[in-house]
Coordinates of N, CA and C in Angstrom, one line a residue:
M20 N -14.6 8.4 12.3 CA -13.2 7.7 12.3 C -12.2 8.4 11.8
K21 N -12.7 9.1 10.5 CA -11.4 9.8 9.8 C -11.1 10.7 10.5
G22 N -12.0 11.8 11.3 CA -11.5 12.6 12.2 C -10.8 12.4 13.3
D23 N -11.1 11.0 13.7 CA -10.2 10.5 14.8 C -8.8 10.3 14.5
R24 N -8.6 10.0 13.7 CA -7.0 9.4 13.0 C -6.6 10.8 12.7
E25 N -7.0 11.8 12.0 CA -6.6 12.9 11.5 C -5.9 13.6 13.1
R26 N -6.9 13.5 14.0 CA -6.6 14.0 15.4 C -5.5 13.6 16.1
E27 N -5.1 12.5 15.8 CA -4.0 11.7 16.3 C -3.0 11.5 15.6
S28 N -3.3 11.8 14.2 CA -1.7 11.7 13.5 C -0.5 12.5 14.1
P29 N 0.5 12.1 13.6 CA 1.9 12.6 14.0 C 1.8 13.9 13.7
R30 N 1.5 14.4 12.6 CA 1.8 15.8 12.0 C 0.9 16.6 12.8
R31 N -0.6 16.0 13.2 CA -1.1 17.2 14.0 C -0.7 17.3 15.3
R32 N -0.1 16.0 15.8 CA 0.7 16.1 17.2 C 2.0 17.2 17.3
A33 N 2.6 17.1 16.0 CA 3.7 17.8 15.7 C 3.3 19.4 15.9
V34 N 2.4 19.6 15.4 CA 1.7 21.0 15.4 C 1.4 21.4 16.6
L35 N 0.5 20.6 17.6 CA 0.2 21.1 18.8 C 1.6 21.3 19.9
G36 N 2.3 20.3 19.4 CA 3.6 20.2 20.3 C 4.4 21.6 19.9
A37 N 4.5 22.0 18.9 CA 5.2 23.1 18.6 C 4.5 24.2 19.6
L38 N 3.2 24.3 19.1 CA 2.5 25.5 20.1 C 2.8 25.2 21.6
R39 N 2.7 24.1 22.0 CA 3.1 24.0 23.4 C 4.3 24.3 23.8
N40 N 5.3 24.3 23.1 CA 6.7 24.6 23.3 C 7.3 26.1 23.1
A41 N 6.2 26.5 22.3 CA 6.4 28.1 22.1 C 6.3 28.9 23.5
D42 N 6.8 29.9 23.3 CA 6.8 30.8 24.9 C 5.9 31.9 24.6
A43 N 4.9 32.2 23.2 CA 3.9 33.0 23.1 C 3.3 32.5 21.9
P44 N 2.1 33.1 21.5 CA 1.4 32.7 20.5 C 2.3 32.7 19.3
V45 N 2.2 32.0 18.3 CA 2.9 32.1 17.1 C 1.7 31.7 15.7
G46 N 2.8 32.3 14.7 CA 1.8 32.3 13.5 C 1.6 30.9 12.8
V47 N 1.3 30.9 11.5 CA 1.4 29.6 10.7 C 2.9 29.6 10.2
N48 N 3.7 30.6 9.7 CA 4.8 30.2 9.1 C 5.7 29.9 10.2
D49 N 5.5 30.5 11.7 CA 6.5 29.9 12.5 C 6.3 28.6 13.2
I50 N 5.1 28.1 12.9 CA 5.1 26.5 13.0 C 5.2 25.8 11.9
A51 N 5.1 26.3 10.5 CA 5.5 25.6 9.4 C 7.3 25.1 9.5
E52 N 7.8 26.3 9.9 CA 9.3 26.1 10.0 C 9.7 25.2 11.0
T53 N 9.2 25.6 12.1 CA 9.4 24.4 13.2 C 8.9 23.1 12.8
V54 N 8.1 22.7 12.1 CA 7.6 21.3 12.0 C 8.0 20.9 10.4
G55 N 8.7 21.7 9.6 CA 9.3 21.3 8.4 C 8.0 20.7 7.5
V56 N 6.8 21.5 7.2 CA 6.0 21.4 6.5 C 5.3 22.6 5.6
H57 N 4.4 22.4 4.7 CA 3.8 23.6 3.9 C 3.0 24.5 5.1
P58 N 3.1 25.4 5.0 CA 1.8 26.5 5.8 C 0.6 26.1 5.5
N59 N 0.1 25.6 4.4 CA -1.2 25.4 4.2 C -1.4 23.9 5.1
T60 N -0.6 23.0 5.0 CA -0.5 21.9 5.6 C -0.8 22.1 7.3
V61 N 0.0 23.4 7.6 CA 0.0 23.4 9.1 C -1.6 24.3 9.4
R62 N -2.0 24.8 8.5 CA -3.1 25.8 8.5 C -4.4 24.9 8.7
F63 N -4.3 23.9 7.8 CA -5.3 22.8 7.9 C -5.5 22.0 9.2
H64 N -4.2 21.8 9.9 CA -4.1 21.1 11.2 C -4.7 22.1 12.5
L65 N -4.3 23.4 12.0 CA -4.7 24.4 13.0 C -6.1 24.7 13.1
D66 N -6.8 24.7 11.8 CA -8.1 24.9 11.7 C -8.9 23.8 12.4
A67 N -8.5 22.6 12.3 CA -9.3 21.5 13.5 C -8.9 21.4 14.5
L68 N -7.5 22.1 15.2 CA -7.2 21.9 16.5 C -8.2 23.0 17.1
V69 N -8.3 24.1 16.5 CA -9.4 25.1 16.9 C -10.6 24.7 17.0
T70 N -11.1 23.7 15.9 CA -12.5 23.4 15.9 C -12.9 22.4 17.5
Q71 N -11.7 21.8 17.5 CA -11.7 20.6 18.8 C -11.6 21.3 20.0
G72 N -11.1 22.6 20.1 CA -11.2 23.2 21.5 C -9.7 23.2 22.0
A73 N -8.6 22.4 21.2 CA -7.5 22.2 21.9 C -6.8 23.5 21.3
V74 N -6.8 24.3 20.5 CA -6.0 25.8 20.4 C -7.0 27.1 20.2
E75 N -6.6 28.0 20.7 CA -7.3 29.4 20.7 C -6.6 30.1 19.4
R76 N -7.2 30.8 18.6 CA -6.8 31.8 17.5 C -7.2 32.9 17.7
T77 N -6.2 33.8 18.0 CA -6.3 35.4 18.2 C -5.5 36.2 17.0
L78 N -5.9 37.5 17.2 CA -5.1 38.6 16.5 C -4.3 39.0 17.3
E79 N -2.7 39.2 16.9 CA -1.8 39.8 17.5 C -1.7 41.3 17.2
E80 N -1.6 41.9 18.1 CA -1.8 43.5 18.4 C -0.9 44.0 17.1
S81 N -1.4 44.9 16.2 CA -0.4 45.5 15.4 C 0.4 46.6 15.9
S82 N 1.8 46.5 15.5 CA 2.7 47.6 15.8 C 2.9 48.9 14.7
G83 N 2.2 48.5 13.8 CA 2.1 49.5 12.7 C 1.2 49.3 11.5
P84 N 1.2 50.1 10.5 CA 0.4 49.6 9.1 C -0.1 48.1 8.9
G85 N -0.9 48.0 8.1 CA -1.4 46.3 7.8 C -2.1 45.7 8.9
R86 N -2.7 44.6 8.3 CA -3.6 43.7 8.8 C -2.9 42.9 10.2
P87 N -3.4 43.2 11.1 CA -2.8 42.4 12.3 C -2.8 40.5 11.9
R88 N -1.6 40.0 12.4 CA -1.2 38.9 12.4 C -1.9 37.9 13.2
T89 N -2.6 36.7 12.3 CA -3.3 35.5 13.1 C -2.1 35.0 13.9
V90 N -2.4 34.6 15.4 CA -1.5 34.0 15.8 C -2.3 32.7 16.6
Y91 N -1.5 31.4 17.1 CA -2.4 30.7 17.7 C -1.2 30.2 18.9
S92 N -2.4 29.5 20.0 CA -1.9 29.3 21.0 C -2.4 28.1 21.7
P93 N -1.9 27.1 22.8 CA -2.6 26.2 23.1 C -3.6 26.5 24.2
R94 N -4.9 25.7 24.1 CA -5.5 26.3 25.1 C -5.2 25.7 26.4
K95 N -5.3 26.5 27.5 CA -5.0 26.2 28.8 C -5.9 25.4 29.4
G96 N -5.4 24.2 30.2 CA -6.5 23.0 30.7 C -5.5 21.3 30.1
M97 N -6.4 20.9 30.6 CA -5.9 19.5 30.3 C -6.4 18.8 28.8
D98 N -5.4 18.5 28.3 CA -5.6 17.9 26.7 C -6.9 16.9 26.8
R99 N -7.7 17.5 25.9 CA -9.0 16.5 25.8 C -8.8 15.4 24.8
G100 N -7.7 15.2 24.1 CA -7.3 14.4 23.3 C -7.0 13.0 23.9
G101 N -6.6 11.8 23.4 CA -6.1 10.9 23.9 C -7.2 9.8 24.5
K102 N -6.4 8.8 25.0 CA -7.4 7.7 25.3 C -8.1 8.0 26.8
R103 N -9.5 7.3 26.8 CA -10.4 7.5 27.9 C -10.4 6.0 28.7
G104 N -10.9 6.4 29.9 CA -11.1 5.1 30.7 C -12.1 4.9 31.4
Y105 N -13.0 4.9 30.5 CA -14.5 5.1 31.5 C -14.9 3.7 31.9
Q106 N -14.7 2.6 31.1 CA -14.5 1.2 31.5 C -14.0 1.0 32.9
M107 N -12.8 1.5 33.1 CA -12.2 1.1 34.3 C -12.8 2.0 35.5
L108 N -13.1 3.5 35.2 CA -13.9 4.1 36.4 C -15.0 3.4 36.6
A109 N -15.8 2.7 35.8 CA -17.2 1.9 36.1 C -17.0 0.7 36.7
R110 N -15.6 -0.2 36.6 CA -15.5 -1.0 37.1 C -14.9 -0.8 38.7
I111 N -14.3 0.3 38.7 CA -14.0 1.0 40.2 C -15.4 1.3 41.0
L112 N -16.2 1.9 40.4 CA -17.3 2.1 41.3 C -18.1 1.0 41.4
L113 N -18.4 0.3 40.4 CA -19.3 -1.2 40.7 C -18.5 -2.0 42.0
S114 N -17.1 -2.1 41.7 CA -16.7 -3.0 42.8 C -16.8 -2.4 44.0
Q115 N -17.0 -0.8 44.2 CA -17.0 -0.2 45.8 C -18.4 -0.6 46.5
L116 N -19.5 -0.6 45.2 CA -20.8 -0.8 45.4 C -20.9 -2.2 45.8
A117 N -20.4 -3.2 45.2 CA -20.4 -4.3 45.4 C -19.8 -4.8 46.7
S118 N -19.2 -4.0 47.3 CA -18.4 -4.4 48.7 C -19.5 -4.2 49.4
A119 N -20.8 -3.5 49.3 CA -21.8 -3.0 50.3 C -22.4 -4.4 51.2
G120 N -22.2 -5.6 50.3 CA -22.5 -6.8 51.1 C -24.2 -6.9 50.6
P121 N -24.9 -7.4 51.5 CA -26.5 -7.6 51.2 C -27.4 -6.2 50.7
D122 N -26.8 -5.0 51.0 CA -27.6 -4.0 50.9 C -27.1 -3.3 49.4
A123 N -26.2 -4.4 48.7 CA -25.6 -3.9 47.2 C -26.9 -3.9 46.3
E124 N -27.5 -4.7 46.4 CA -28.9 -4.6 45.5 C -29.7 -3.7 45.3
S125 N -30.1 -3.6 46.7 CA -31.2 -2.4 46.8 C -30.5 -1.3 46.4
A126 N -29.2 -0.8 47.0 CA -28.6 0.4 46.5 C -28.6 0.8 45.2
A127 N -28.2 -0.4 44.4 CA -28.2 -0.1 42.9 C -29.9 -0.1 42.2
I128 N -30.8 -0.5 42.8 CA -32.1 -0.4 42.5 C -32.3 1.1 42.5
E129 N -31.9 1.6 43.7 CA -32.6 3.1 43.9 C -31.8 3.8 43.2
A130 N -30.5 3.4 42.9 CA -29.5 4.5 41.8 C -30.1 4.4 40.7
G131 N -30.7 3.3 40.0 CA -31.3 3.3 39.0 C -32.5 3.9 38.8
R132 N -33.4 3.7 39.9 CA -34.6 4.3 40.2 C -34.6 6.0 39.9
A133 N -33.7 6.8 40.6 CA -33.3 8.0 40.4 C -32.9 8.2 39.2
W134 N -32.1 7.5 38.2 CA -31.8 7.8 37.0 C -32.7 8.1 36.1
G135 N -33.5 6.9 36.6 CA -34.7 6.7 35.3 C -35.7 7.6 35.5
Q136 N -36.0 8.5 36.6 CA -37.0 9.6 37.1 C -36.3 10.8 36.2
H137 N -34.9 10.6 36.5 CA -34.3 11.9 35.7 C -34.4 12.1 34.0
L138 N -34.2 10.7 33.5 CA -34.1 10.7 32.1 C -35.4 10.4 31.6
M139 N -36.4 10.3 31.8 CA -38.1 10.2 31.6 C -38.5 11.5 31.7
P140 N -38.8 12.2 30.5 CA -39.6 13.5 30.5 C -40.9 13.3 31.2
P141 N -41.6 13.9 32.1 CA -42.7 13.8 32.7 C -43.8 13.8 31.8
A142 N -45.1 13.3 32.2 CA -46.2 13.1 31.3 C -46.9 14.8 31.6
P143 N -47.4 15.1 30.4 CA -48.2 16.4 30.5 C -49.2 16.5 31.9
P144 N -49.5 17.6 32.5 CA -50.3 17.8 33.5 C -51.8 17.3 33.3
F145 N -52.3 16.7 34.1 CA -53.7 16.2 34.0 C -54.0 15.2 33.0
H146 N -52.6 14.6 32.5 CA -52.8 13.6 31.6 C -52.5 12.0 32.3
D147 N -53.3 11.1 32.1 CA -53.4 10.2 32.8 C -52.8 9.0 31.6
V148 N -51.5 8.5 31.8 CA -50.8 7.7 30.9 C -51.6 6.2 30.9
T149 N -51.8 5.9 29.6 CA -52.3 4.6 29.6 C -51.0 3.5 29.6
D150 N -51.5 2.1 29.8 CA -50.2 1.0 29.8 C -49.7 1.2 28.7
H151 N -50.4 1.1 27.3 CA -49.8 1.2 26.2 C -48.7 2.2 26.1
E152 N -49.2 3.4 26.3 CA -48.4 4.5 26.1 C -47.1 4.6 27.1
A153 N -47.3 4.0 28.4 CA -46.2 4.0 29.4 C -45.2 3.0 28.6
V154 N -45.5 1.7 28.1 CA -44.6 1.0 27.8 C -43.9 1.6 26.5
D155 N -44.7 2.3 25.6 CA -44.1 2.8 24.7 C -43.0 4.0 25.1
R156 N -43.5 4.3 26.0 CA -42.5 5.9 26.6 C -41.1 4.8 26.9
L157 N -41.5 3.9 27.7 CA -40.3 3.2 28.3 C -39.4 2.7 27.4
T158 N -40.1 1.9 26.1 CA -39.2 1.5 25.2 C -38.5 2.3 24.5
E159 N -38.9 3.6 24.1 CA -38.3 4.6 23.4 C -36.8 5.0 24.4
L160 N -37.1 4.9 25.7 CA -36.1 5.3 26.6 C -34.9 4.3 26.2
L161 N -35.3 2.9 26.8 CA -34.4 1.9 26.6 C -33.7 1.8 25.4
S162 N -34.6 2.3 24.1 CA -33.7 2.1 22.9 C -32.6 3.5 22.8
D163 N -33.1 4.4 23.3 CA -32.0 5.7 23.2 C -30.5 5.4 23.9
L164 N -30.9 4.5 25.1 CA -29.9 3.9 25.8 C -29.2 2.8 25.3
G165 N -29.7 2.1 24.1 CA -28.9 0.9 23.6 C -29.4 -0.3 23.9
F166 N -30.5 -0.5 24.6 CA -30.9 -1.9 24.8 C -31.7 -2.5 23.8
D167 N -32.1 -2.0 22.5 CA -32.7 -2.4 21.4 C -34.0 -3.5 22.2
P168 N -34.8 -2.7 22.7 CA -35.9 -3.4 23.3 C -37.0 -3.8 22.5
M169 N -37.9 -4.6 22.8 CA -39.3 -5.1 22.1 C -39.9 -5.4 22.9
A170 N -41.4 -4.7 23.1 CA -42.3 -5.2 23.7 C -43.0 -6.5 23.3
D171 N -43.4 -7.2 24.2 CA -43.9 -8.6 24.0 C -44.9 -9.2 25.1
G172 N -45.9 -9.7 24.3 CA -47.1 -10.0 25.1 C -48.2 -10.4 24.3
N173 N -49.5 -10.6 24.8 CA -50.7 -11.2 23.9 C -51.1 -10.1 22.9
P174 N -51.8 -10.7 21.6 CA -52.0 -9.3 20.8 C -53.7 -8.7 21.5
G175 N -53.5 -7.4 21.4 CA -54.5 -6.7 21.9 C -54.2 -6.5 23.5
E176 N -53.5 -6.9 24.1 CA -53.3 -6.7 25.5 C -52.0 -6.0 25.6
A177 N -52.3 -4.8 26.9 CA -51.0 -4.6 27.3 C -49.8 -5.4 27.3
P178 N -48.5 -5.0 26.8 CA -47.5 -6.0 27.0 C -47.2 -6.3 28.4
E179 N -46.8 -7.5 28.4 CA -46.1 -8.1 29.7 C -44.7 -8.4 29.9
R180 N -44.2 -8.0 29.0 CA -42.5 -8.1 28.9 C -42.1 -7.3 27.9
I181 N -41.0 -6.8 28.5 CA -40.0 -5.9 27.4 C -38.6 -6.9 27.0
R182 N -38.4 -7.4 25.9 CA -37.3 -8.1 25.6 C -36.1 -7.2 25.2
L183 N -34.9 -7.4 26.4 CA -33.7 -6.4 25.8 C -32.9 -7.2 25.0
R184 N -32.7 -6.8 23.9 CA -31.7 -7.7 22.9 C -30.6 -7.2 22.7
H185 N -30.2 -6.3 23.5 CA -28.7 -5.8 23.7 C -28.3 -5.1 25.0
C186 N -27.2 -5.3 25.5 CA -26.9 -4.8 26.7 C -25.5 -3.9 26.6
P187 N -25.9 -2.6 26.7 CA -25.0 -1.7 26.4 C -23.7 -1.5 27.5
F188 N -24.1 -2.4 28.5 CA -23.0 -2.6 29.5 C -22.5 -4.1 29.7
L189 N -22.4 -4.8 28.5 CA -22.6 -6.2 28.6 C -21.1 -6.9 29.5
E190 N -19.9 -6.4 29.3 CA -19.1 -6.8 29.7 C -19.2 -6.7 31.3
L191 N -19.8 -5.4 31.7 CA -19.6 -5.0 33.3 C -20.9 -6.0 33.6
A192 N -21.9 -6.3 33.1 CA -22.9 -7.0 33.5 C -22.7 -8.4 33.6
E193 N -21.7 -9.0 32.8 CA -21.3 -10.2 33.0 C -20.2 -10.2 34.3
E194 N -19.5 -9.3 34.8 CA -18.8 -9.3 35.8 C -19.4 -8.9 37.1
Y195 N -20.1 -8.0 37.1 CA -21.1 -7.4 38.2 C -22.4 -7.4 38.0
G196 N -23.1 -8.7 37.6 CA -24.4 -8.7 37.5 C -25.1 -8.4 38.3
Q197 N -24.9 -8.5 39.5 CA -25.3 -8.6 40.9 C -25.7 -6.8 41.3
I198 N -25.0 -6.0 40.6 CA -25.0 -4.4 40.4 C -25.7 -4.3 39.2
V199 N -25.2 -4.4 38.0 CA -25.5 -3.8 37.0 C -27.0 -4.2 36.4
C200 N -27.6 -5.4 36.9 CA -28.7 -5.8 36.5 C -29.9 -5.1 37.6
P201 N -29.7 -4.9 38.6 CA -30.3 -4.3 39.4 C -30.7 -3.0 39.2
L202 N -29.4 -2.3 38.4 CA -29.5 -0.8 38.3 C -30.5 -0.7 37.1
H203 N -30.3 -1.6 36.1 CA -31.5 -1.7 35.0 C -32.6 -1.8 35.3
L204 N -32.8 -2.7 36.2 CA -34.5 -2.7 36.8 C -35.0 -1.2 37.6
G205 N -34.0 -0.9 38.5 CA -34.1 0.5 39.0 C -34.6 1.5 38.2
L206 N -33.9 1.6 37.1 CA -34.0 2.4 36.1 C -35.4 2.4 35.3
M207 N -35.7 0.8 35.3 CA -37.3 1.2 34.4 C -38.3 1.4 35.3
R208 N -38.2 1.2 36.5 CA -39.1 1.3 37.7 C -39.4 2.9 37.8
G209 N -38.1 3.9 37.8 CA -38.0 5.0 38.3 C -38.5 5.7 36.9
A210 N -38.1 5.2 35.5 CA -38.9 5.6 34.7 C -40.3 5.8 34.6
L211 N -40.8 4.5 34.9 CA -42.3 4.2 35.0 C -43.2 5.0 35.8
A212 N -42.2 5.3 37.1 CA -43.1 5.9 38.2 C -42.8 7.6 38.1
G213 N -41.9 7.9 37.2 CA -42.0 9.1 36.8 C -43.2 9.5 35.9
L214 N -43.6 8.6 35.1 CA -44.8 8.7 34.3 C -46.1 8.7 35.1
R215 N -46.0 8.3 36.3 CA -47.1 7.9 37.1 C -47.9 7.0 36.3
A216 N -47.1 5.9 35.7 CA -47.6 4.9 34.9 C -48.7 3.7 35.3
P217 N -49.4 3.3 34.9 CA -50.4 2.3 35.6 C -49.7 0.9 35.5
V218 N -48.5 0.8 35.0 CA -47.8 -0.6 35.1 C -46.5 -0.1 35.9
A219 N -45.9 -1.3 36.1 CA -44.9 -1.1 36.9 C -43.5 -2.4 36.2
A220 N -42.4 -2.0 36.2 CA -41.3 -3.1 36.2 C -41.1 -3.9 37.3
D221 N -41.7 -5.3 37.2 CA -41.9 -6.0 38.5 C -40.4 -6.8 38.3
R222 N -39.7 -7.7 37.6 CA -38.6 -7.9 38.1 C -37.9 -8.0 36.6
L223 N -36.5 -8.3 36.7 CA -35.4 -8.5 35.3 C -35.0 -9.9 35.1
E224 N -35.0 -10.4 34.4 CA -34.7 -11.8 34.1 C -33.3 -12.0 33.2
P225 N -32.1 -11.6 34.0 CA -31.0 -11.6 32.9 C -30.8 -12.7 32.1
F226 N -30.3 -12.7 31.1 CA -30.1 -13.7 30.0 C -31.2 -14.9 29.9
A227 N -32.3 -14.3 30.0 CA -33.4 -15.5 29.9 C -33.4 -16.5 28.8
E228 N -32.6 -16.1 27.4 CA -32.2 -16.5 26.3 C -31.1 -16.3 26.4
P229 N -30.2 -17.1 25.6 CA -28.8 -16.8 25.2 C -28.5 -15.1 24.8
D230 N -29.6 -14.7 24.1 CA -29.3 -13.2 23.3 C -30.2 -12.3 24.1
V231 N -30.9 -12.6 25.2 CA -32.4 -11.6 25.4 C -32.3 -11.8 27.3
C232 N -32.5 -10.4 27.7 CA -32.8 -10.4 29.0 C -34.3 -9.8 29.1
L233 N -35.1 -10.5 29.9 CA -36.8 -10.1 29.8 C -36.9 -9.2 31.2
A234 N -37.5 -8.0 30.7 CA -38.2 -7.2 32.0 C -39.5 -7.7 32.0
H235 N -39.8 -7.9 33.1 CA -41.4 -8.6 33.6 C -42.3 -7.3 33.9
L236 N -43.3 -7.0 33.3 CA -44.3 -5.8 33.7 C -45.4 -6.2 34.5
T237 N -45.9 -5.5 35.4 CA -47.1 -6.0 36.2 C -48.0 -4.8 36.4
P238 N -49.3 -4.8 36.5 CA -49.9 -3.5 37.1 C -49.1 -2.5 38.4
A239 N -49.4 -1.7 38.0 CA -48.7 -0.8 39.5 C -49.6 -1.0 40.6
R240 N -48.5 -1.3 41.8 CA -49.2 -1.5 43.1 C -48.6 -0.2 43.9
P241 N -49.8 -0.2 44.8 CA -49.4 1.1 46.2 C -48.0 1.4 46.3
A242 N -47.4 2.5 46.3 CA -46.1 3.1 46.7 C -45.6 2.0 47.8
Q243 N -46.4 1.5 48.8 CA -45.8 1.0 50.1 C -45.5 -0.6 49.4
D244 N -45.9 -1.0 48.3 CA -45.8 -2.2 48.1 C -44.7 -2.2 47.1
A245 N -44.5 -1.3 46.4 CA -43.7 -1.1 45.1 C -42.1 -1.1 45.6
A246 N -42.1 -0.7 46.7 CA -40.5 -0.9 47.4 C -40.0 -2.1 47.6
A247 N -41.1 -3.1 47.8 CA -40.7 -4.4 47.9 C -40.8 -5.6 46.5
A248 N -41.2 -4.8 45.6 CA -41.5 -5.7 44.6 C -40.2 -6.1 43.8
G249 N -40.5 -7.4 43.0 CA -39.7 -8.1 41.9 C -38.2 -8.0 42.4
P250 N -37.3 -9.1 42.5 CA -36.1 -9.4 42.4 C -35.6 -9.4 41.4
I251 N -34.4 -9.5 41.1 CA -33.5 -10.0 40.0 C -33.8 -11.5 40.2
V252 N -34.1 -12.1 39.0 CA -34.1 -13.5 39.3 C -33.3 -14.2 38.2

């Protein structure tokens, strides 16, 4: 948080603005004179801007004896600071997918399945994954993605459910549940399929409890049956 505040501070913006307004790379003292602050303060902000990738530091070609001067220039390209709008982008894409009508849910499941297979590291060759191992690997992936999962079932038996106690896309799920929830289901199916697991994600029960969604697991079925398995309920 502190680094973000410093990056967006008026003084750091002034230093970056002075660089952008210069006709050529400039040194610390030049910027200090333009901005009206001590050179050490300018040097501090320049070091941070170089670390962030917003500014380039180079050595000026020397025209005589002595050490060449260090000069700075803004990195060419779009400014990487400032506000992002990924949630708006997600809404745009989800609204487009939702307009597909009856095919929207199956398209979302397939998109999630592809990403699930992409995100799940494959099982080692010649290794048959057990149901317990598959559920453990799936909950690890879901935990990394921010779902705060907890396997649930009868003691001593393979888990029958995974409780999802946090949704990293909650606001979008509330607005586009018919797309976001099938995406989650497809992601779990793809991850388990990538492991060649003996269990599959059968269905997802959004907000089965006020603070929990339930992913229901079942023994894996043949590929021709799995395509038609389990809706969002």
